[in-house]
JSON list of C-alpha atoms in Angstrom, two decimals:
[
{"chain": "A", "resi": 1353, "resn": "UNK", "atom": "CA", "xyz": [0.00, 0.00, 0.00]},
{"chain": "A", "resi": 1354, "resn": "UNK", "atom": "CA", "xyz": [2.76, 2.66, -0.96]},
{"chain": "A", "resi": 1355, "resn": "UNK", "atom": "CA", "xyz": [0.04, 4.97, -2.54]},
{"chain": "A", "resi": 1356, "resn": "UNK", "atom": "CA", "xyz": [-1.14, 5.06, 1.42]},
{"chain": "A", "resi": 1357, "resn": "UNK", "atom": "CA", "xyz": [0.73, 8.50, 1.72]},
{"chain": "A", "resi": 1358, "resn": "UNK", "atom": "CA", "xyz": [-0.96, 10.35, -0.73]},
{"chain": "A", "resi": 1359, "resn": "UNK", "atom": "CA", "xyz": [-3.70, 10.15, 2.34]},
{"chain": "A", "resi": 1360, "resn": "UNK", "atom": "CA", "xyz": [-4.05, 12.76, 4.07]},
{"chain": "A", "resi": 1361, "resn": "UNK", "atom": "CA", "xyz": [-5.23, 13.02, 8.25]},
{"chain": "A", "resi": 1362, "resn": "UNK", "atom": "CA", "xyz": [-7.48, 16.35, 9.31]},
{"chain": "A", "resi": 1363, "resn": "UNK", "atom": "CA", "xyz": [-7.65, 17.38, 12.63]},
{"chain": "A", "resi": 1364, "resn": "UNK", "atom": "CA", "xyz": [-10.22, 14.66, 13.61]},
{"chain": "A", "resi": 1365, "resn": "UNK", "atom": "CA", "xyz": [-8.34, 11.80, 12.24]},
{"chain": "A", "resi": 1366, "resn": "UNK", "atom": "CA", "xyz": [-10.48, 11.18, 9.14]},
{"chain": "A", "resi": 1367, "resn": "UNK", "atom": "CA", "xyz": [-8.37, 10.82, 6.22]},
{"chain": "A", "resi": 1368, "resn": "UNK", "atom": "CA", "xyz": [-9.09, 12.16, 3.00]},
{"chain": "A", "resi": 1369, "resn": "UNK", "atom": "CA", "xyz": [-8.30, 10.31, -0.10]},
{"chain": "A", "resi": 1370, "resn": "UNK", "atom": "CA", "xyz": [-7.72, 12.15, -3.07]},
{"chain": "A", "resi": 1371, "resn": "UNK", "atom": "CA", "xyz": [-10.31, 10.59, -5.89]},
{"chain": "A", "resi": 1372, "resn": "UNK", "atom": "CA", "xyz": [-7.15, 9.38, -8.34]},
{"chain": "A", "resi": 1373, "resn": "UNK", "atom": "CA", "xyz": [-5.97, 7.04, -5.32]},
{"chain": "A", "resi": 1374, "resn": "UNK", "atom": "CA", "xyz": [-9.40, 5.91, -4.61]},
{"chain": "A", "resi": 1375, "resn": "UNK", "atom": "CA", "xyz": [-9.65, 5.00, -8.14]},
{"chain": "A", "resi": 1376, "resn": "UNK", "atom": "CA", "xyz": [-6.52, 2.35, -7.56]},
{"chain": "A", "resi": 1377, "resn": "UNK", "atom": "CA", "xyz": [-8.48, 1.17, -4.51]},
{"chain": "A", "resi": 1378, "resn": "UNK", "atom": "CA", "xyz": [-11.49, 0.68, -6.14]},
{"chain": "A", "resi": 1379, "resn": "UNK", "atom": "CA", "xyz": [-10.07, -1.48, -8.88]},
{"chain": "A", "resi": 1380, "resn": "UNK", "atom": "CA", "xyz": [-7.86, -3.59, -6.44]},
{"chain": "A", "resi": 1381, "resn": "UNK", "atom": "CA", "xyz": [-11.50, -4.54, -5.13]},
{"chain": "A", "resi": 1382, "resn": "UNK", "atom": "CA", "xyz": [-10.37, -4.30, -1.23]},
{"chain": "A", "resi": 1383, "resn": "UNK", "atom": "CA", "xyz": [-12.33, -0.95, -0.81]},
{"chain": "A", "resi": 1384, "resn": "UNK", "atom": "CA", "xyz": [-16.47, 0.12, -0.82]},
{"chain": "A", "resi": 1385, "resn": "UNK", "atom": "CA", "xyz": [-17.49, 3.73, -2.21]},
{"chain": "A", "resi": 1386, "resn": "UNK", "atom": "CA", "xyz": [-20.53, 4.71, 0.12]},
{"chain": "A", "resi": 1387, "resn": "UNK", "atom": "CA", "xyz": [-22.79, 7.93, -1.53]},
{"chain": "A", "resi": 1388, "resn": "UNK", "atom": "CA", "xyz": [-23.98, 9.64, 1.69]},
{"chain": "A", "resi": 1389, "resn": "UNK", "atom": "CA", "xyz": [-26.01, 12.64, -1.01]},
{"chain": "A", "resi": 1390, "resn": "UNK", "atom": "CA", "xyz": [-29.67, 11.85, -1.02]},
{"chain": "A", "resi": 1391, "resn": "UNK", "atom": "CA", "xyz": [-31.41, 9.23, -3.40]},
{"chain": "A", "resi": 1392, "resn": "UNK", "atom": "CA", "xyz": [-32.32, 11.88, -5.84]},
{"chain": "A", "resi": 1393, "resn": "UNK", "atom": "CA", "xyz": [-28.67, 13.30, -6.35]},
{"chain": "A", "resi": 1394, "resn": "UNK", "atom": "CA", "xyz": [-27.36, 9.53, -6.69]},
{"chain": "A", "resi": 1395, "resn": "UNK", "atom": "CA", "xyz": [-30.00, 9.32, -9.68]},
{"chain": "A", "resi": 1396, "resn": "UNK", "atom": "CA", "xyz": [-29.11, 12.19, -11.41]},
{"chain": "A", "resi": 1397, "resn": "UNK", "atom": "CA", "xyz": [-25.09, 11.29, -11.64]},
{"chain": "A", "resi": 1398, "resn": "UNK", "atom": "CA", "xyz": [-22.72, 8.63, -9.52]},
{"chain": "A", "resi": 1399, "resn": "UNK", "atom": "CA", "xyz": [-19.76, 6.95, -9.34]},
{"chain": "A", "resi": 1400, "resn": "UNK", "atom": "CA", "xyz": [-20.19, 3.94, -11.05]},
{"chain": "A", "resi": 1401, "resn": "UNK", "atom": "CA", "xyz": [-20.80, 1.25, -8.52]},
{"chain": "A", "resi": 1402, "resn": "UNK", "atom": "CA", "xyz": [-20.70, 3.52, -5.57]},
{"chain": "A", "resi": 1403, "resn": "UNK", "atom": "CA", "xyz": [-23.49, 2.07, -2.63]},
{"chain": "A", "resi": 1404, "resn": "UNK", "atom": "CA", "xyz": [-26.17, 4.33, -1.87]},
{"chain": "A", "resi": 1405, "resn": "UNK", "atom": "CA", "xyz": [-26.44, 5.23, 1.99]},
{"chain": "A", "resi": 1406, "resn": "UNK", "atom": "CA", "xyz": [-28.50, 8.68, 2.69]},
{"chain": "A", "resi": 1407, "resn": "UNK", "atom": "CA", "xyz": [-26.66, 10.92, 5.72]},
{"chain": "A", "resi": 1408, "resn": "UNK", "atom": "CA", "xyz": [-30.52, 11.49, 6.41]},
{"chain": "A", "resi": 1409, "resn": "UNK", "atom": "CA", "xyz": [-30.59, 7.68, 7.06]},
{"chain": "A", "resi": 1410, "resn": "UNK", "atom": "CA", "xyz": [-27.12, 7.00, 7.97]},
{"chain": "A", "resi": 1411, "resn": "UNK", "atom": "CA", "xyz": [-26.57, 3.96, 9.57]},
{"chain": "A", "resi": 1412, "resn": "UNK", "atom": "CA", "xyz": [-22.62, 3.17, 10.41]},
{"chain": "A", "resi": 1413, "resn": "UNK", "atom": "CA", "xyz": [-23.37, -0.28, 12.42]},
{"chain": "A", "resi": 1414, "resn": "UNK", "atom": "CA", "xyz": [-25.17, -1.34, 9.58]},
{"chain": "A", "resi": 1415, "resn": "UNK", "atom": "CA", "xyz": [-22.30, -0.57, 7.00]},
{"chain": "A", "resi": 1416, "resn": "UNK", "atom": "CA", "xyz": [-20.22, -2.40, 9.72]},
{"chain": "A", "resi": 1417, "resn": "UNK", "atom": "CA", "xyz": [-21.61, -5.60, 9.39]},
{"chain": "A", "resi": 1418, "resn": "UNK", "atom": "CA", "xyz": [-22.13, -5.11, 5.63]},
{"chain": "A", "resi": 1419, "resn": "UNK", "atom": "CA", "xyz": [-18.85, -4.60, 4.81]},
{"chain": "A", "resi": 1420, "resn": "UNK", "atom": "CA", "xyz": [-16.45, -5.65, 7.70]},
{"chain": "A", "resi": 1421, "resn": "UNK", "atom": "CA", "xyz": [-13.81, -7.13, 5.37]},
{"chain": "A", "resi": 1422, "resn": "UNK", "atom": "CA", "xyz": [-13.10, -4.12, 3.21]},
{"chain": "A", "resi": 1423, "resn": "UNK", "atom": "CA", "xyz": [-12.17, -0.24, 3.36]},
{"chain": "A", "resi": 1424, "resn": "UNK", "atom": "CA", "xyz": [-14.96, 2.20, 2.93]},
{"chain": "A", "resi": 1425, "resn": "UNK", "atom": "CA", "xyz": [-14.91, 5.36, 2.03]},
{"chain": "A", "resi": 1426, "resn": "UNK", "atom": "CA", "xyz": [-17.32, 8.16, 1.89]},
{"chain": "A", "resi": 1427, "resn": "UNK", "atom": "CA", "xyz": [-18.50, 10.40, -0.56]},
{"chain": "A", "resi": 1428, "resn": "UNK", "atom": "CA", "xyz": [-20.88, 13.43, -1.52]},
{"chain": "A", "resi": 1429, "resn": "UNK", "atom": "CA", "xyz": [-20.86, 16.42, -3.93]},
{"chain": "A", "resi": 1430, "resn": "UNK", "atom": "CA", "xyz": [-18.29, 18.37, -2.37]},
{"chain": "A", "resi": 1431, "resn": "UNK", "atom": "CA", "xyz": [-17.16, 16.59, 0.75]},
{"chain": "A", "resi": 1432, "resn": "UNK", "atom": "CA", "xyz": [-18.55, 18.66, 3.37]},
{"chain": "A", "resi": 1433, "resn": "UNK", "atom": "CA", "xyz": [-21.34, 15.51, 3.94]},
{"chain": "A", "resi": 1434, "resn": "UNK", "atom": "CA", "xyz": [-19.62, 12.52, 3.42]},
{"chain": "A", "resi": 1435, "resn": "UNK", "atom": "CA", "xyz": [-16.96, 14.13, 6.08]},
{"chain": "A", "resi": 1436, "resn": "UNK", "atom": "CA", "xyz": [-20.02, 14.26, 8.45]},
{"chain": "A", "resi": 1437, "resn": "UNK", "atom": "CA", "xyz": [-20.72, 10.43, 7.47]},
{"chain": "A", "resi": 1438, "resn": "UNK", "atom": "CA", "xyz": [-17.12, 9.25, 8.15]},
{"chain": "A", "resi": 1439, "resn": "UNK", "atom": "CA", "xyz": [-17.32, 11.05, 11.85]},
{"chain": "A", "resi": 1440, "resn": "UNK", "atom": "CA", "xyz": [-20.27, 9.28, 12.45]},
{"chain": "A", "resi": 1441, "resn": "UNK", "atom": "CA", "xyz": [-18.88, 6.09, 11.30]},
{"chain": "A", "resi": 1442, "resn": "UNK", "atom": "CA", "xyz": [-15.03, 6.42, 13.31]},
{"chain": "A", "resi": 1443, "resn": "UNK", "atom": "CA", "xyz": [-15.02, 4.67, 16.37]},
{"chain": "A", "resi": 1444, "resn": "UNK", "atom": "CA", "xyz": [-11.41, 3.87, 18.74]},
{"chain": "A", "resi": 1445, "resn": "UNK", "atom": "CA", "xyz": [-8.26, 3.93, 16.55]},
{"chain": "A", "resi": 1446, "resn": "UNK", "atom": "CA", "xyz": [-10.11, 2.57, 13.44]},
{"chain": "A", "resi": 1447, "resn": "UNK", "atom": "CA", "xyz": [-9.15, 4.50, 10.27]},
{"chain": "A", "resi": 1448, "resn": "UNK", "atom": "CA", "xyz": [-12.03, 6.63, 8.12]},
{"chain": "A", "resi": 1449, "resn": "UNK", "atom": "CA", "xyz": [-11.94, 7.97, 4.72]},
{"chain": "A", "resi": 1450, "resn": "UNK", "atom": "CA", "xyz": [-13.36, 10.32, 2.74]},
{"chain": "A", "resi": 1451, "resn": "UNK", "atom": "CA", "xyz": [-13.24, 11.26, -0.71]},
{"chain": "A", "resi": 1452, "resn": "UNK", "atom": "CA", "xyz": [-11.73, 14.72, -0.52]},
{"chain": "A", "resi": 1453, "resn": "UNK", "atom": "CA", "xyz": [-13.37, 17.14, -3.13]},
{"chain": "A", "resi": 1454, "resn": "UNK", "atom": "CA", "xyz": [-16.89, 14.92, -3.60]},
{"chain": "A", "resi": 1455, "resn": "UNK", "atom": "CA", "xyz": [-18.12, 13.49, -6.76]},
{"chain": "A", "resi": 1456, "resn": "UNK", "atom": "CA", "xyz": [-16.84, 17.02, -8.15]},
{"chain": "A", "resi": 1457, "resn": "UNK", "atom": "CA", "xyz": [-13.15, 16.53, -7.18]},
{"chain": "A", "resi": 1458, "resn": "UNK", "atom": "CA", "xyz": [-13.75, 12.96, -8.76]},
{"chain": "A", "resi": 1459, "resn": "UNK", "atom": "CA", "xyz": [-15.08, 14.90, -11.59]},
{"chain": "A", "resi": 1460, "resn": "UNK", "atom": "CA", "xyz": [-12.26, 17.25, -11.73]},
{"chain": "A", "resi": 1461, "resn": "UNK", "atom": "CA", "xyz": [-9.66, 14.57, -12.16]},
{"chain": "A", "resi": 1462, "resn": "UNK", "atom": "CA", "xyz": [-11.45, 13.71, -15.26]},
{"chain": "A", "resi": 1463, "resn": "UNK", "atom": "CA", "xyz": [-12.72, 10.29, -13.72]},
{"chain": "A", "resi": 1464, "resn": "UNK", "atom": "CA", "xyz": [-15.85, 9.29, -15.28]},
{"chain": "A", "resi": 1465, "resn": "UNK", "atom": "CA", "xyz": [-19.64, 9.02, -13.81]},
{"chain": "A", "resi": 1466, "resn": "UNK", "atom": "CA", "xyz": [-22.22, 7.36, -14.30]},
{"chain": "A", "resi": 1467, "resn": "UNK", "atom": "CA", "xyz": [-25.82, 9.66, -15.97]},
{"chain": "A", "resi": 1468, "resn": "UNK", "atom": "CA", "xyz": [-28.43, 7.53, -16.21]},
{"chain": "A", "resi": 1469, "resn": "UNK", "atom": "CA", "xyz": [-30.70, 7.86, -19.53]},
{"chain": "A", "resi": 1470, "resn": "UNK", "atom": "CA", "xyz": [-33.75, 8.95, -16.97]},
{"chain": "A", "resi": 1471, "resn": "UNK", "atom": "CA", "xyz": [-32.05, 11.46, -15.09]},
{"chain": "A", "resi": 1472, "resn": "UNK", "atom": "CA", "xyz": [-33.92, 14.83, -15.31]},
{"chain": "A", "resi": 1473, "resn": "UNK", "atom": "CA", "xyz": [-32.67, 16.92, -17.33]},
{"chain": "A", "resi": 1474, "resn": "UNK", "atom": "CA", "xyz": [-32.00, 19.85, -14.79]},
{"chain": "A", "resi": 1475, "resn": "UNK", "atom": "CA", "xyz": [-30.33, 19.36, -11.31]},
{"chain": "A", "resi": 1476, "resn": "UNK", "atom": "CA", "xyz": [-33.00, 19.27, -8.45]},
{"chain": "A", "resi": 1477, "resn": "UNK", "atom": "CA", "xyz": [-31.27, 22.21, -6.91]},
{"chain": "A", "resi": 1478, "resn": "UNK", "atom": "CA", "xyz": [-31.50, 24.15, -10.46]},
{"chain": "A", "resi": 1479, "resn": "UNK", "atom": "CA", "xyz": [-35.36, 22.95, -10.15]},
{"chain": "A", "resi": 1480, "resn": "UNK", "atom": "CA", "xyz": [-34.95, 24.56, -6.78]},
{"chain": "A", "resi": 1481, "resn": "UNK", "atom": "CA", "xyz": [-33.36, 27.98, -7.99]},
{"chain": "A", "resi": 1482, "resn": "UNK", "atom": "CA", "xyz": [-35.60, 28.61, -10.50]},
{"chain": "A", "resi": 1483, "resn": "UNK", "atom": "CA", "xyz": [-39.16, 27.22, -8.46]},
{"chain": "A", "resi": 1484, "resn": "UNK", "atom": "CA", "xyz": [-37.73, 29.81, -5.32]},
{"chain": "A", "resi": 1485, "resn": "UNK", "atom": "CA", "xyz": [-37.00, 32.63, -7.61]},
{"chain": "A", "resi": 1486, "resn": "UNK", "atom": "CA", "xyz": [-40.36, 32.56, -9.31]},
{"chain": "A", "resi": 1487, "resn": "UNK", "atom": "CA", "xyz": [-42.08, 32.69, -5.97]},
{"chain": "A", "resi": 1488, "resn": "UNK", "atom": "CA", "xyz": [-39.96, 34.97, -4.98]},
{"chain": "A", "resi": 1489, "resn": "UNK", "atom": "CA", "xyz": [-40.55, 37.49, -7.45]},
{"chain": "A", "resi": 1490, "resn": "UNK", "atom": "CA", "xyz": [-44.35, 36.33, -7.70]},
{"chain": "A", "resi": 1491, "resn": "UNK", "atom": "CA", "xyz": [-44.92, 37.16, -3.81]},
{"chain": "A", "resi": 1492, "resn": "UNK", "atom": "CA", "xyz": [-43.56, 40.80, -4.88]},
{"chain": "A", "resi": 1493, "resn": "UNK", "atom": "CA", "xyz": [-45.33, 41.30, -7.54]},
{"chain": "A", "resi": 1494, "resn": "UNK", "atom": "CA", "xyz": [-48.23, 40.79, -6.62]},
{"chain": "A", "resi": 1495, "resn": "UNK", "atom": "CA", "xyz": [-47.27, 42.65, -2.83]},
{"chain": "A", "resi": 1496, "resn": "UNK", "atom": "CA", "xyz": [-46.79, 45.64, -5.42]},
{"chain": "A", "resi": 1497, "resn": "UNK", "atom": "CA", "xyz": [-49.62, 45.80, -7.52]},
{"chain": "A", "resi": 1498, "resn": "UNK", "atom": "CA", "xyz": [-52.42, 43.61, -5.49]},
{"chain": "A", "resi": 1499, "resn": "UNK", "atom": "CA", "xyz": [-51.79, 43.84, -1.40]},
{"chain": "A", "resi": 1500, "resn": "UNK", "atom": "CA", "xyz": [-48.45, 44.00, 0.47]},
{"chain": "A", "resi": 1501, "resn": "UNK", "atom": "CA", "xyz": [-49.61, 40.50, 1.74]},
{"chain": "A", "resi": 1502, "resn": "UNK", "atom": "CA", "xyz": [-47.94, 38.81, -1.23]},
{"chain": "A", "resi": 1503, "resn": "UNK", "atom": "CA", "xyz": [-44.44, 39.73, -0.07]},
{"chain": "A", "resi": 1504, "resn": "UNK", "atom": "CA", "xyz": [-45.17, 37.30, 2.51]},
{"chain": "A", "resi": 1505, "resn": "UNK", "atom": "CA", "xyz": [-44.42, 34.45, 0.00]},
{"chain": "A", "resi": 1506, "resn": "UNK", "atom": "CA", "xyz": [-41.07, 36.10, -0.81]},
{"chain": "A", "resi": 1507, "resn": "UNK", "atom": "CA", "xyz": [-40.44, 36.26, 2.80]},
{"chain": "A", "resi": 1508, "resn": "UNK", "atom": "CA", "xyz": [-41.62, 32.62, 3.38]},
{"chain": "A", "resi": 1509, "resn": "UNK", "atom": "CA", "xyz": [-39.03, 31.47, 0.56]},
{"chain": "A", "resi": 1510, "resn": "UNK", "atom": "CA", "xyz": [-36.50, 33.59, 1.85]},
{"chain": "A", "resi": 1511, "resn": "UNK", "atom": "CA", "xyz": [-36.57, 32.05, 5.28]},
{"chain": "A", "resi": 1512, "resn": "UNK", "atom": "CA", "xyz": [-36.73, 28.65, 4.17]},
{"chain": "A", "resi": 1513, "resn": "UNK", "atom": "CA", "xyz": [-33.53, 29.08, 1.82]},
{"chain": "A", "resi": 1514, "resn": "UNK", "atom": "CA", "xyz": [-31.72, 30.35, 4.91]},
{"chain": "A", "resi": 1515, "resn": "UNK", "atom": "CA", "xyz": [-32.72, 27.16, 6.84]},
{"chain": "A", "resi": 1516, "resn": "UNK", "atom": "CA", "xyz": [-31.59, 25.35, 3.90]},
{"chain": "A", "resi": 1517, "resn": "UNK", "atom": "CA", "xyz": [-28.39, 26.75, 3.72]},
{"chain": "A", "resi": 1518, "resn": "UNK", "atom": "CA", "xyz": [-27.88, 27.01, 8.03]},
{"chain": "A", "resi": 1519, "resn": "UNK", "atom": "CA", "xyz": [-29.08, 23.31, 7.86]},
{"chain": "A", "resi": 1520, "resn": "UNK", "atom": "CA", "xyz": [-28.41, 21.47, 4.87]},
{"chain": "A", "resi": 1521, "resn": "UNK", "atom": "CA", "xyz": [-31.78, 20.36, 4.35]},
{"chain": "A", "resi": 1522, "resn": "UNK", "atom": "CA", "xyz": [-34.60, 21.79, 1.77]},
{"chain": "A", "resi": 1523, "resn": "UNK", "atom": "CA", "xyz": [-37.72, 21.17, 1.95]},
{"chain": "A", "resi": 1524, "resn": "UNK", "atom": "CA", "xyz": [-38.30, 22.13, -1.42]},
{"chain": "A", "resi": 1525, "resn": "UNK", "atom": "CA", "xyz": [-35.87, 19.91, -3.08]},
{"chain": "A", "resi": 1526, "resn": "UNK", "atom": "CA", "xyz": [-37.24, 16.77, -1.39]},
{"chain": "A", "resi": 1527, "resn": "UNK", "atom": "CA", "xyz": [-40.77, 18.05, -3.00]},
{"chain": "A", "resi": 1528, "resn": "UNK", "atom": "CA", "xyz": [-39.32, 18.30, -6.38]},
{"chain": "A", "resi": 1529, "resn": "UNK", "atom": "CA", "xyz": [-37.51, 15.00, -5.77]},
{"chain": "A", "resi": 1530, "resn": "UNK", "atom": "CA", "xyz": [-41.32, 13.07, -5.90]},
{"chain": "A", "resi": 1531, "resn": "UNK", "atom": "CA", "xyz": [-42.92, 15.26, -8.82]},
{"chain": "A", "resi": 1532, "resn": "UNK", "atom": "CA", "xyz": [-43.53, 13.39, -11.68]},
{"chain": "A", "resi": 1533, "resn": "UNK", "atom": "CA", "xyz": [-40.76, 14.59, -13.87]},
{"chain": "A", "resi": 1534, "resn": "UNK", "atom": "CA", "xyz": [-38.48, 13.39, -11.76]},
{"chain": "A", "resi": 1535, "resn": "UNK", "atom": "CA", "xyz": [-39.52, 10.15, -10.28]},
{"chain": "A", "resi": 1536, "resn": "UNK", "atom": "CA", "xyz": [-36.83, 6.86, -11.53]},
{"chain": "A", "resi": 1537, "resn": "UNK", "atom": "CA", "xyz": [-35.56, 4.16, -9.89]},
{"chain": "A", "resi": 1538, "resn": "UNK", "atom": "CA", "xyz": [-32.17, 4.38, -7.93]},
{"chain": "A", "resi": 1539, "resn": "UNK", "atom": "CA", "xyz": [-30.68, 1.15, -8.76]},
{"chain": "A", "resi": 1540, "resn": "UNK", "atom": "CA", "xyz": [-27.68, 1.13, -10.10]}
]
């Protein structure tokens, strides 16, 4: 395991793995990709053959038992998530990784992903941009030209984008996630 160094510790002894080494690991078949990003991200792009596991639904004893003879390593779009997953999952001395960079640093390295042909054509959180900013300018048009009222939508979307952003979960994109136009299966 020479490549091992090209690891690097943070401050809470997770190590991230730079996607170009976990590449190697993958294809030397010792080591398990766990997606921590929720179903609907998996479906719209993944690593091929990466396992599905939610943060929302996180379970690290499960993984434990699934997967006790190999290395896992977590992953999510950026890293911020699947670092979250790997804290949860570190117990005593035990090693954690995590993909540093997400499925975007793997995509920066110029590794390939997986699209599948029923993927929606725009990004949930585009869906989400676009559905907040025409209620968003909706609620103030019509708190212009009908009653001030309206703006009370804008401020509704406004506060739920904060909580979105403070917590990391939206509402709205697990709405859009179940419309019709976006509804496939997850398998891989």
């Amino acid at each position: 395991m020479e490549q091992a160094s090209k690891e690097t510790a943070t401050s809470t002894g997770i190590k991230e793995v730079p996607p170009e080494l976990l590449q190697s690991w993958l294809e030397a078949g010792d080591t398990v990709l766990i997606d921590v990003r929720e179903d609907y991200e998996h479906a719209e792009e993944r690593i091929g053959n990466a396992e599905l596991h939610p943060l929302s639904k996180f379970d690290p004893a499960e993984l434990r038992k699934k997967h006790a003879d190999k290395r896992i390593v977590f992953h999510c779009r950026t890293g911020k998530r699947s670092h979250e997953a790997a804290r949860r999952f570190g117990v005593d001395s035990e090693p954690v990784f995590h993909m540093a960079g997400g499925i975007e640093g793997w995509k920066a390295a110029g590794l390939l992903t997986v699209r599948p042909e029923g993927a929606p054509k725009l990004p949930i959180m585009r869906q989400v941009q676009i559905t907040a900013g025409a209620l968003v300018a909706t609620g103030v048009a019509l708190g212009i030209t009908v009653t001030p009222w309206f703006l009370a939508i804008s401020a509704f979307v406004g506060c739920g984008l904060m909580f979105a952003g403070i917590t990391g979960w939206c509402g709205m994109a697990k709405l859009l996630a179940v419309m019709p136009w976006n509804r496939r299966s997850c398998a891989v």
